[in-house]
Amino acid sequence: MNAAKRLEIFRRLHEDNPEPKTELAYSSPFELLIAVILSAQSTDVGVNKATARLFPVANTPAAIHALGVEGLSEYIKTIGLYNSKAKNVIETCRLLVERHGSEIPQTREELEALPGVGRKTANVVLNTAFRQLTMAVDTHIFRVSNRTGIAPGKNVVEVEKKLMKFVPKDYLLDSHHWLILHGRYVCLARKPRCGSCRIEDLCEYKDKTSDD
C-alpha cells in the first residue's frame, strides 16, 4: 500500500471520529491500567461492569491491595481468568506503592515490569493516559493491518513497528483507537462489513463482501 492511500484512510477515519476514545471506563491512569489488565481475553463491556462495582470501593493502589486476592476476586469474578488477574493486580498494586509512590510509571520498561502488564497493555496506558506515540496491537489491529494492507506483518511486534513507521505522523497519536474501532465494528473477523466500510475503495483485501 502506498503513502497516499494510507493518508486518505486515516483522513477519513479522523473525519468520521475526530476524537476517538477507548471504550474502557476509567477516570485516572491507575484505573485505566487496572481496566486494561482485566481486559485480556475479555470484552470491554464485561470489564466495565466489573470496574463499575470495584472502583467506587477501591480505585488506588493501596485501596485495591488492601482487598487482597480474595476480596478483589469478588468484584471481578464475572471476568474470564479472574483468579490469575486478581493475583497480578494485587501484586502490581504492591509494587506501585513500594516502588513508584502509587504513581503510574510513564515508560514501557517500568510498566512491563509489573505483573500482568505486557507490551500491548503498556502501550495502551502510555498512549491513552499519557498521550505518548505508541501502538498497542491487539487482535483487531493485527487483523485490520494485514487485511487492508496498511501494515502487513507476521506477528504483533512486526505490525506495531510497521504502523509506527507508515501511519501518517499527523494521525499517529489516535490511530490505535481508530483501528481498534474499525476492527470491532466494521472489519469483523468472520466476515468484514465491506458494504458499509468508509475505506473499502482504498482497502487491498481481495475477498471483499458485497453486503452489509
CSV table of C-alpha atoms in Angstrom, one decimal:
chain,number,residue,atom,x,y,z
A,1,MET,CA,0.0,0.0,0.0
A,2,ASN,CA,1.3,3.4,-0.9
A,3,ALA,CA,1.6,6.5,1.3
A,4,ALA,CA,-1.2,8.3,-0.5
A,5,LYS,CA,-3.7,5.6,0.3
A,6,ARG,CA,-2.7,5.4,3.9
A,7,LEU,CA,-3.1,9.1,4.3
A,8,GLU,CA,-6.6,9.1,2.8
A,9,ILE,CA,-7.6,6.1,5.0
A,10,PHE,CA,-6.6,8.0,8.2
A,11,ARG,CA,-8.0,11.2,6.9
A,12,ARG,CA,-11.4,9.6,6.6
A,13,LEU,CA,-11.2,7.8,9.9
A,14,HIS,CA,-10.4,11.1,11.5
A,15,GLU,CA,-13.2,12.9,9.7
A,16,ASP,CA,-15.7,10.3,10.9
A,17,ASN,CA,-14.4,10.3,14.5
A,18,PRO,CA,-12.2,13.3,15.3
A,19,GLU,CA,-11.6,12.4,18.9
A,20,PRO,CA,-11.6,8.6,19.3
A,21,LYS,CA,-11.6,7.2,22.8
A,22,THR,CA,-11.1,3.8,24.4
A,23,GLU,CA,-14.3,2.0,25.4
A,24,LEU,CA,-12.9,1.1,28.8
A,25,ALA,CA,-14.4,3.3,31.6
A,26,TYR,CA,-11.7,5.0,33.7
A,27,SER,CA,-11.1,8.3,35.5
A,28,SER,CA,-7.3,8.1,36.2
A,29,PRO,CA,-4.2,6.5,34.8
A,30,PHE,CA,-4.3,3.9,37.6
A,31,GLU,CA,-7.9,2.9,36.8
A,32,LEU,CA,-7.0,2.6,33.1
A,33,LEU,CA,-4.1,0.4,33.9
A,34,ILE,CA,-6.3,-1.9,36.0
A,35,ALA,CA,-9.0,-2.0,33.4
A,36,VAL,CA,-6.5,-2.9,30.6
A,37,ILE,CA,-5.0,-5.7,32.8
A,38,LEU,CA,-8.5,-7.1,33.3
A,39,SER,CA,-9.4,-6.8,29.7
A,40,ALA,CA,-7.1,-9.5,28.4
A,41,GLN,CA,-9.3,-12.1,26.6
A,42,SER,CA,-12.4,-10.3,27.9
A,43,THR,CA,-14.7,-7.7,26.4
A,44,ASP,CA,-14.6,-4.0,27.4
A,45,VAL,CA,-18.3,-4.3,28.3
A,46,GLY,CA,-17.6,-7.0,30.7
A,47,VAL,CA,-14.7,-5.2,32.3
A,48,ASN,CA,-16.7,-2.0,32.6
A,49,LYS,CA,-19.4,-3.9,34.5
A,50,ALA,CA,-16.9,-5.2,37.0
A,51,THR,CA,-15.0,-1.9,37.5
A,52,ALA,CA,-18.3,-0.1,38.0
A,53,ARG,CA,-18.6,-2.1,41.2
A,54,LEU,CA,-14.9,-2.1,42.1
A,55,PHE,CA,-13.7,1.5,41.5
A,56,PRO,CA,-16.3,3.2,43.8
A,57,VAL,CA,-14.9,1.0,46.6
A,58,ALA,CA,-11.2,0.9,45.7
A,59,ASN,CA,-9.5,2.9,43.0
A,60,THR,CA,-6.0,3.5,44.3
A,61,PRO,CA,-3.1,1.0,44.5
A,62,ALA,CA,-3.3,1.0,48.3
A,63,ALA,CA,-7.0,0.5,48.5
A,64,ILE,CA,-7.1,-2.4,46.0
A,65,HIS,CA,-4.1,-4.0,47.6
A,66,ALA,CA,-5.9,-3.9,50.9
A,67,LEU,CA,-8.7,-6.0,49.4
A,68,GLY,CA,-6.4,-8.9,48.9
A,69,VAL,CA,-6.7,-11.5,46.2
A,70,GLU,CA,-10.0,-13.0,47.6
A,71,GLY,CA,-11.5,-9.6,48.2
A,72,LEU,CA,-10.7,-8.4,44.7
A,73,SER,CA,-11.9,-11.6,43.1
A,74,GLU,CA,-15.4,-11.0,44.4
A,75,TYR,CA,-15.6,-7.8,42.3
A,76,ILE,CA,-14.1,-9.3,39.1
A,77,LYS,CA,-15.3,-12.9,39.1
A,78,THR,CA,-17.6,-12.3,36.1
A,79,ILE,CA,-14.4,-11.7,34.0
A,80,GLY,CA,-12.5,-14.5,32.4
A,81,LEU,CA,-9.3,-15.7,34.1
A,82,TYR,CA,-10.3,-13.6,37.1
A,83,ASN,CA,-8.2,-15.7,39.6
A,84,SER,CA,-4.9,-15.1,37.8
A,85,LYS,CA,-5.8,-11.5,37.1
A,86,ALA,CA,-6.6,-10.8,40.7
A,87,LYS,CA,-3.2,-12.1,41.8
A,88,ASN,CA,-1.5,-10.0,39.1
A,89,VAL,CA,-3.4,-6.8,40.1
A,90,ILE,CA,-2.7,-7.2,43.8
A,91,GLU,CA,1.0,-7.7,43.2
A,92,THR,CA,1.0,-4.8,40.7
A,93,CYS,CA,-0.6,-2.6,43.4
A,94,ARG,CA,2.0,-3.6,45.9
A,95,LEU,CA,4.8,-2.7,43.5
A,96,LEU,CA,3.2,0.6,42.6
A,97,VAL,CA,3.0,1.6,46.3
A,98,GLU,CA,6.5,0.4,47.2
A,99,ARG,CA,8.5,1.3,44.1
A,100,HIS,CA,6.5,4.2,42.4
A,101,GLY,CA,4.9,6.1,45.2
A,102,SER,CA,1.5,4.9,44.0
A,103,GLU,CA,2.1,6.7,40.7
A,104,ILE,CA,1.8,5.0,37.3
A,105,PRO,CA,5.2,4.9,35.6
A,106,GLN,CA,5.4,6.5,32.2
A,107,THR,CA,8.0,4.2,30.5
A,108,ARG,CA,7.3,0.9,28.7
A,109,GLU,CA,10.1,-0.8,30.6
A,110,GLU,CA,8.8,0.2,34.0
A,111,LEU,CA,5.2,-0.8,33.1
A,112,GLU,CA,6.2,-4.1,31.7
A,113,ALA,CA,8.0,-4.9,35.0
A,114,LEU,CA,4.5,-5.0,36.6
A,115,PRO,CA,2.7,-8.4,36.8
A,116,GLY,CA,0.0,-8.8,34.1
A,117,VAL,CA,1.4,-6.0,32.0
A,118,GLY,CA,2.8,-6.9,28.6
A,119,ARG,CA,3.9,-4.8,25.7
A,120,LYS,CA,0.3,-4.2,24.5
A,121,THR,CA,-1.0,-3.2,27.9
A,122,ALA,CA,1.9,-0.9,28.4
A,123,ASN,CA,1.4,0.7,25.0
A,124,VAL,CA,-2.3,1.3,25.7
A,125,VAL,CA,-1.6,3.1,29.0
A,126,LEU,CA,1.3,5.2,27.5
A,127,ASN,CA,-0.9,6.2,24.6
A,128,THR,CA,-4.3,6.7,26.2
A,129,ALA,CA,-3.3,8.0,29.7
A,130,PHE,CA,-0.1,9.9,28.8
A,131,ARG,CA,-0.6,10.6,25.1
A,132,GLN,CA,2.7,9.1,24.0
A,133,LEU,CA,3.2,7.9,20.4
A,134,THR,CA,2.8,4.2,20.9
A,135,MET,CA,0.9,1.5,19.0
A,136,ALA,CA,-0.9,-1.2,21.0
A,137,VAL,CA,-1.6,-4.1,18.6
A,138,ASP,CA,-4.4,-6.3,19.6
A,139,THR,CA,-6.3,-8.9,17.6
A,140,HIS,CA,-8.4,-6.2,15.9
A,141,ILE,CA,-5.5,-4.0,14.9
A,142,PHE,CA,-3.5,-7.1,13.7
A,143,ARG,CA,-6.4,-8.2,11.5
A,144,VAL,CA,-7.1,-4.8,10.1
A,145,SER,CA,-3.5,-4.0,9.4
A,146,ASN,CA,-3.0,-7.3,7.5
A,147,ARG,CA,-6.3,-7.5,5.7
A,148,THR,CA,-6.3,-3.9,4.4
A,149,GLY,CA,-2.7,-3.9,3.6
A,150,ILE,CA,-2.0,-0.8,5.8
A,151,ALA,CA,0.8,-2.6,7.6
A,152,PRO,CA,1.0,-6.4,7.0
A,153,GLY,CA,3.1,-8.4,9.3
A,154,LYS,CA,3.5,-12.0,10.7
A,155,ASN,CA,3.3,-11.1,14.3
A,156,VAL,CA,2.2,-8.2,16.5
A,157,VAL,CA,5.6,-6.6,17.0
A,158,GLU,CA,6.2,-6.6,13.3
A,159,VAL,CA,2.8,-5.0,12.7
A,160,GLU,CA,3.4,-2.5,15.5
A,161,LYS,CA,6.7,-1.4,14.0
A,162,LYS,CA,5.3,-1.0,10.6
A,163,LEU,CA,2.3,1.0,11.8
A,164,MET,CA,4.7,3.3,13.7
A,165,LYS,CA,6.6,3.8,10.5
A,166,PHE,CA,3.8,4.0,8.0
A,167,VAL,CA,0.9,5.8,9.7
A,168,PRO,CA,1.0,9.5,8.7
A,169,LYS,CA,2.5,11.4,11.6
A,170,ASP,CA,-0.5,13.8,11.9
A,171,TYR,CA,-2.7,10.8,12.7
A,172,LEU,CA,-0.4,8.5,14.6
A,173,LEU,CA,-1.4,9.5,18.1
A,174,ASP,CA,-5.1,8.4,17.7
A,175,SER,CA,-4.6,5.7,15.1
A,176,HIS,CA,-4.6,3.0,17.7
A,177,HIS,CA,-8.2,3.8,18.6
A,178,TRP,CA,-9.4,4.2,15.0
A,179,LEU,CA,-8.0,0.8,14.0
A,180,ILE,CA,-9.5,-1.0,17.0
A,181,LEU,CA,-12.9,0.5,16.5
A,182,HIS,CA,-12.8,-0.3,12.8
A,183,GLY,CA,-11.9,-3.9,13.6
A,184,ARG,CA,-14.5,-4.2,16.3
A,185,TYR,CA,-17.5,-2.8,14.3
A,186,VAL,CA,-16.7,-2.9,10.6
A,187,CYS,CA,-13.8,-5.1,9.6
A,188,LEU,CA,-15.1,-8.1,11.6
A,189,ALA,CA,-13.1,-11.3,12.0
A,190,ARG,CA,-15.6,-13.8,10.5
A,191,LYS,CA,-17.0,-11.6,7.8
A,192,PRO,CA,-16.0,-7.9,7.2
A,193,ARG,CA,-18.8,-5.5,6.5
A,194,CYS,CA,-17.3,-4.2,3.3
A,195,GLY,CA,-20.6,-2.8,2.1
A,196,SER,CA,-20.7,-0.3,4.9
A,197,CYS,CA,-16.9,0.4,5.1
A,198,ARG,CA,-15.7,4.0,4.6
A,199,ILE,CA,-12.3,2.8,3.3
A,200,GLU,CA,-13.5,0.0,1.1
A,201,ASP,CA,-12.2,1.6,-2.1
A,202,LEU,CA,-8.7,2.0,-0.5
A,203,CYS,CA,-8.5,-1.4,1.1
A,204,GLU,CA,-6.4,-4.0,-0.7
A,205,TYR,CA,-8.3,-7.0,0.7
A,206,LYS,CA,-9.0,-9.4,-2.2
A,207,ASP,CA,-12.2,-11.1,-0.9
A,208,LYS,CA,-14.5,-8.2,-0.2
A,209,THR,CA,-18.1,-8.9,0.8
A,210,SER,CA,-20.9,-7.3,-1.2
A,211,ASP,CA,-23.4,-7.0,1.6
A,212,ASP,CA,-23.6,-5.1,4.8
